[in-house]
Coordinates of N, CA and C in Angstrom, one line a residue:
Q1 N -6.2 -17.8 -10.3 CA -5.0 -18.7 -10.2 C -3.7 -18.0 -9.5
V2 N -3.5 -16.7 -10.3 CA -2.6 -15.9 -9.6 C -3.3 -14.6 -9.4
Q3 N -2.8 -14.1 -8.4 CA -3.4 -12.5 -7.8 C -2.5 -11.8 -7.3
L4 N -2.5 -10.7 -7.8 CA -1.6 -9.5 -7.1 C -2.8 -8.4 -6.1
V5 N -2.1 -8.1 -5.2 CA -3.0 -7.3 -4.1 C -2.2 -6.2 -3.9
E6 N -2.6 -4.9 -4.2 CA -1.7 -4.0 -3.6 C -2.5 -3.5 -2.1
S7 N -1.4 -2.5 -1.5 CA -1.8 -2.2 -0.4 C -0.9 -1.1 0.1
G8 N -1.5 -0.1 0.7 CA -0.5 1.2 1.4 C -1.0 2.6 0.7
G9 N -2.0 2.7 -0.2 CA -2.5 3.8 -0.7 C -3.3 4.7 0.4
G10 N -3.2 6.2 0.1 CA -3.9 7.0 1.1 C -4.0 8.4 0.8
L11 N -4.1 9.1 1.6 CA -4.1 10.5 1.5 C -2.9 11.3 2.3
V12 N -2.1 11.8 1.6 CA -1.1 12.8 2.2 C -1.1 14.0 1.8
Q13 N -0.2 14.9 2.4 CA 0.0 16.3 2.0 C 1.5 16.3 1.3
V14 N 1.3 17.3 0.5 CA 2.6 17.7 0.1 C 4.1 17.7 0.4
G15 N 4.9 17.0 -0.1 CA 6.5 16.8 0.7 C 6.3 15.2 1.7
E16 N 5.3 15.0 2.1 CA 5.5 13.6 2.5 C 5.5 12.2 2.0
S17 N 5.5 11.4 2.5 CA 6.1 9.9 2.1 C 5.0 9.0 2.3
L18 N 4.9 8.0 1.4 CA 4.2 7.0 1.2 C 4.7 5.7 0.8
G19 N 4.4 4.5 1.3 CA 5.0 3.2 0.9 C 3.7 2.4 0.4
L20 N 3.8 1.7 -0.9 CA 2.7 0.7 -1.3 C 3.6 -0.8 -1.5
S21 N 2.7 -1.4 -1.3 CA 3.1 -3.1 -1.2 C 2.0 -3.7 -2.3
C22 N 3.0 -4.9 -2.8 CA 2.1 -5.5 -3.7 C 2.6 -6.9 -3.4
A23 N 1.8 -8.1 -3.0 CA 1.9 -9.4 -2.8 C 1.4 -10.1 -4.1
A24 N 2.1 -10.7 -4.6 CA 1.7 -12.0 -5.7 C 1.6 -13.5 -4.6
S25 N 0.2 -14.1 -5.4 CA 0.2 -15.2 -4.5 C -0.7 -16.2 -5.8
G26 N -0.8 -17.6 -5.2 CA -1.4 -18.2 -6.0 C -0.4 -19.4 -6.8
S27 N -0.7 -20.4 -7.5 CA 0.0 -21.1 -7.9 C 1.2 -20.6 -9.0
I28 N 2.1 -20.3 -8.1 CA 3.4 -19.5 -9.1 C 4.8 -20.7 -9.1
F29 N 5.3 -20.3 -10.2 CA 6.8 -21.0 -10.5 C 7.7 -20.2 -10.4
S30 N 7.7 -19.3 -10.9 CA 8.6 -18.1 -11.0 C 8.0 -16.7 -11.3
I31 N 8.6 -15.6 -10.8 CA 8.0 -14.3 -11.2 C 9.5 -13.6 -11.9
G32 N 9.0 -12.8 -12.9 CA 10.0 -12.0 -13.9 C 9.9 -10.5 -13.3
A33 N 9.8 -9.8 -14.4 CA 9.7 -8.3 -13.6 C 8.6 -8.0 -12.8
M34 N 8.7 -7.2 -11.9 CA 7.7 -6.5 -11.3 C 7.8 -5.2 -11.2
G35 N 6.7 -4.2 -11.1 CA 6.6 -3.0 -11.3 C 5.3 -2.4 -11.1
W36 N 5.3 -0.9 -10.9 CA 4.3 0.0 -10.8 C 4.0 1.0 -11.8
Y37 N 2.7 1.1 -12.2 CA 1.9 1.8 -12.9 C 1.3 2.5 -12.2
R38 N 0.6 4.0 -12.9 CA -0.1 4.6 -12.5 C -1.2 5.4 -13.7
Q39 N -2.3 5.6 -13.1 CA -3.2 6.4 -13.9 C -4.1 7.5 -13.3
A40 N -3.8 8.7 -13.7 CA -4.5 9.7 -13.3 C -5.5 10.4 -13.8
P41 N -6.7 10.9 -13.5 CA -7.9 11.2 -13.9 C -7.9 11.8 -15.1
G42 N -8.2 11.2 -16.4 CA -8.2 11.9 -17.7 C -6.8 11.3 -18.4
N43 N -5.9 10.7 -17.9 CA -4.7 10.6 -18.3 C -4.3 8.9 -18.8
Q44 N -3.4 8.7 -19.6 CA -3.4 7.2 -19.8 C -2.4 6.6 -18.6
R45 N -2.7 5.2 -18.6 CA -1.9 4.6 -17.6 C -0.2 4.9 -18.0
E46 N 0.5 5.3 -17.1 CA 1.8 5.1 -17.3 C 2.7 4.3 -16.3
L47 N 4.1 4.0 -16.8 CA 5.1 3.6 -16.1 C 5.4 4.3 -15.0
V48 N 5.6 3.8 -13.7 CA 6.3 4.4 -12.7 C 7.8 3.9 -12.4
A49 N 7.8 2.6 -11.9 CA 9.3 2.0 -11.8 C 9.0 0.3 -12.2
T50 N 10.0 -0.1 -12.5 CA 10.0 -1.4 -12.8 C 11.2 -2.2 -11.8
M51 N 11.6 -3.5 -11.7 CA 12.4 -4.2 -11.3 C 12.5 -5.5 -11.5
T52 N 13.7 -5.9 -12.0 CA 13.9 -7.6 -12.4 C 14.2 -8.2 -11.3
S53 N 13.8 -9.5 -11.5 CA 14.2 -10.5 -10.6 C 15.6 -10.5 -9.9
D54 N 16.5 -10.2 -10.9 CA 18.0 -10.0 -10.2 C 18.3 -8.7 -10.0
G55 N 17.4 -7.6 -10.0 CA 17.7 -6.4 -9.2 C 18.0 -5.3 -10.1
S56 N 17.5 -5.3 -11.2 CA 17.8 -4.3 -12.5 C 16.6 -3.2 -12.1
R57 N 16.8 -2.0 -12.0 CA 15.6 -1.0 -11.9 C 15.7 0.0 -12.9
N58 N 14.1 0.3 -13.1 CA 14.1 1.3 -14.1 C 12.9 2.2 -13.7
Y59 N 13.4 3.7 -13.9 CA 12.2 4.7 -13.1 C 11.8 5.8 -14.2
A60 N 10.8 6.1 -14.3 CA 10.1 7.2 -15.1 C 11.0 8.5 -14.7
D61 N 11.1 9.3 -15.4 CA 12.0 10.5 -15.1 C 11.0 11.7 -14.3
S62 N 9.9 11.2 -14.1 CA 9.2 12.0 -13.2 C 9.3 11.7 -12.0
V63 N 9.8 10.7 -11.4 CA 9.9 10.1 -10.1 C 11.2 9.6 -9.5
K64 N 12.1 9.7 -10.6 CA 13.4 9.4 -10.2 C 14.0 10.3 -9.2
G65 N 14.7 9.7 -8.3 CA 15.3 10.6 -7.2 C 14.4 10.6 -5.9
R66 N 13.2 10.2 -6.3 CA 12.0 10.4 -5.3 C 11.4 9.3 -4.6
F67 N 11.2 8.3 -5.7 CA 10.5 6.8 -5.6 C 11.7 6.0 -5.6
T68 N 11.6 5.0 -4.6 CA 12.3 3.6 -4.8 C 11.8 2.4 -4.9
I69 N 11.6 1.7 -5.9 CA 11.1 0.4 -6.1 C 12.4 -0.7 -5.4
S70 N 11.8 -1.8 -4.8 CA 12.4 -2.6 -4.0 C 11.5 -4.2 -4.0
R71 N 12.0 -5.0 -4.0 CA 11.1 -6.5 -3.9 C 11.9 -7.6 -2.9
D72 N 11.0 -8.7 -2.5 CA 11.3 -9.5 -1.6 C 11.0 -10.7 -2.7
N73 N 11.8 -11.2 -3.4 CA 11.5 -12.5 -4.3 C 10.8 -13.8 -3.1
A74 N 11.4 -13.9 -2.1 CA 11.3 -15.1 -1.0 C 9.5 -14.8 -0.9
K75 N 8.9 -13.6 -0.6 CA 7.7 -13.6 -0.4 C 6.9 -12.9 -1.3
N76 N 7.7 -13.1 -2.8 CA 6.6 -12.9 -4.1 C 6.0 -11.1 -4.0
T77 N 6.9 -10.2 -3.4 CA 6.4 -9.0 -3.0 C 7.2 -8.0 -3.5
V78 N 6.2 -6.9 -4.3 CA 7.2 -5.7 -4.5 C 6.8 -4.5 -4.2
Y79 N 7.7 -3.5 -3.6 CA 7.1 -2.3 -2.8 C 7.7 -0.9 -3.4
L80 N 6.9 0.0 -3.1 CA 7.3 1.3 -3.8 C 7.4 2.4 -2.7
Q81 N 8.5 2.8 -2.5 CA 8.7 4.0 -1.3 C 8.7 5.3 -2.1
M82 N 7.7 6.1 -1.8 CA 7.4 7.4 -2.9 C 7.9 8.5 -1.5
N83 N 8.6 9.4 -1.8 CA 8.9 10.5 -1.0 C 8.9 11.6 -1.7
S84 N 8.8 12.7 -0.9 CA 8.6 14.2 -1.7 C 7.6 14.4 -2.7
L85 N 6.4 13.9 -2.1 CA 5.1 13.7 -3.1 C 4.7 15.0 -3.4
S86 N 4.0 15.1 -4.4 CA 3.4 16.3 -4.9 C 2.1 16.1 -5.7
P87 N 1.2 17.2 -5.7 CA -0.1 16.8 -6.3 C -0.2 16.1 -7.8
E88 N 1.0 16.1 -8.6 CA 1.1 15.8 -9.7 C 1.2 14.2 -9.4
D89 N 1.7 13.5 -8.4 CA 1.9 12.2 -8.2 C 0.2 11.6 -8.1
T90 N -0.9 12.2 -7.6 CA -2.1 11.7 -7.3 C -2.6 11.0 -8.5
A91 N -2.9 9.6 -8.3 CA -3.5 8.3 -9.5 C -3.5 7.5 -8.7
V92 N -4.2 6.3 -9.4 CA -4.4 5.0 -9.0 C -3.4 4.4 -9.2
Y93 N -2.7 3.7 -8.5 CA -1.1 3.1 -8.6 C -1.7 1.4 -8.8
Y94 N -1.1 1.1 -9.9 CA -1.2 -0.3 -10.1 C -0.2 -1.3 -10.2
C95 N -0.3 -2.5 -9.6 CA 1.1 -3.2 -9.5 C 0.8 -4.2 -10.6
N96 N 2.0 -4.6 -11.1 CA 2.0 -5.3 -12.5 C 3.2 -6.3 -12.3
A97 N 3.1 -7.6 -12.8 CA 3.9 -8.7 -12.8 C 4.0 -9.6 -13.8
I98 N 5.0 -10.1 -14.3 CA 5.2 -11.3 -15.3 C 5.2 -12.4 -14.5
V99 N 4.5 -13.5 -14.5 CA 4.6 -14.7 -13.7 C 4.3 -15.8 -14.6
R100 N 4.9 -16.8 -14.2 CA 4.9 -18.2 -14.9 C 4.2 -19.1 -13.7
A101 N 3.4 -19.4 -14.1 CA 2.5 -20.5 -13.1 C 3.2 -21.8 -13.1
R102 N 2.7 -22.5 -12.1 CA 2.9 -24.2 -12.0 C 2.5 -24.9 -12.9
C103 N 3.4 -25.8 -13.6 CA 2.6 -26.6 -14.5 C 2.2 -25.9 -15.7
T104 N 2.6 -24.9 -16.2 CA 2.3 -24.3 -17.6 C 3.5 -23.5 -18.1
R105 N 3.8 -23.4 -19.2 CA 4.9 -22.9 -19.7 C 5.2 -21.6 -20.3
P106 N 3.9 -21.0 -20.7 CA 3.9 -19.4 -21.0 C 4.0 -18.6 -19.8
P107 N 4.6 -17.5 -19.9 CA 4.5 -16.6 -18.8 C 3.3 -15.5 -19.2
D108 N 2.5 -15.0 -18.0 CA 1.7 -14.1 -18.5 C 1.9 -13.1 -17.7
T109 N 1.2 -12.0 -17.8 CA 1.3 -10.5 -17.6 C 0.0 -10.5 -16.5
Y110 N 0.2 -9.8 -15.3 CA -1.0 -9.7 -14.2 C -0.9 -8.2 -13.7
W111 N -2.2 -8.1 -13.1 CA -2.3 -6.7 -12.8 C -3.1 -6.8 -11.4
G112 N -2.7 -5.9 -10.4 CA -3.6 -5.7 -9.2 C -4.5 -4.7 -9.3
Q113 N -5.6 -4.7 -8.7 CA -6.9 -4.0 -8.6 C -6.5 -2.3 -8.6
G114 N -5.4 -1.8 -8.3 CA -5.2 -0.4 -8.0 C -5.2 -0.2 -6.6
T115 N -4.7 0.8 -6.3 CA -4.6 1.6 -5.0 C -4.3 3.0 -5.2
Q116 N -5.5 3.9 -4.7 CA -5.6 5.1 -4.7 C -4.5 6.1 -3.9
V117 N -3.8 6.8 -4.6 CA -2.9 7.8 -3.9 C -3.4 9.1 -4.2
T118 N -3.4 10.1 -3.1 CA -4.0 11.3 -3.3 C -3.0 12.3 -2.6
V119 N -2.4 13.1 -3.2 CA -1.5 14.1 -2.6 C -2.2 15.6 -2.6
S120 N -2.3 16.2 -1.4 CA -3.2 17.3 -1.3 C -2.1 18.6 -1.3
S121 N -2.6 19.7 -1.7 CA -1.9 20.9 -1.7 C -1.7 21.7 -0.4

């Protein structure tokens, strides 16, 4: 009913930039917080950045000052601009959103399938 689809992952070199996008689609009444998480090989999934519908942002300390999260509420899309990338940023990046579907009362948490970001030395 509701799907999140990421795009923009790829292979970059140290110091380069990359932008990710995630579009929510389906029977959507409203979307609350949206965000990005990542999971590196052998590690737990961790928060990267989140953003509420009214514009409040939250970043992990490891990416603060380098990454920027933004969203277009009219398009149900969240973005992640990643600058000054390092090998430590290599991970699968997952989009997350809290969505209330049409004609339903409770909100649900949805995840995208993930997109690979690899930063080479």
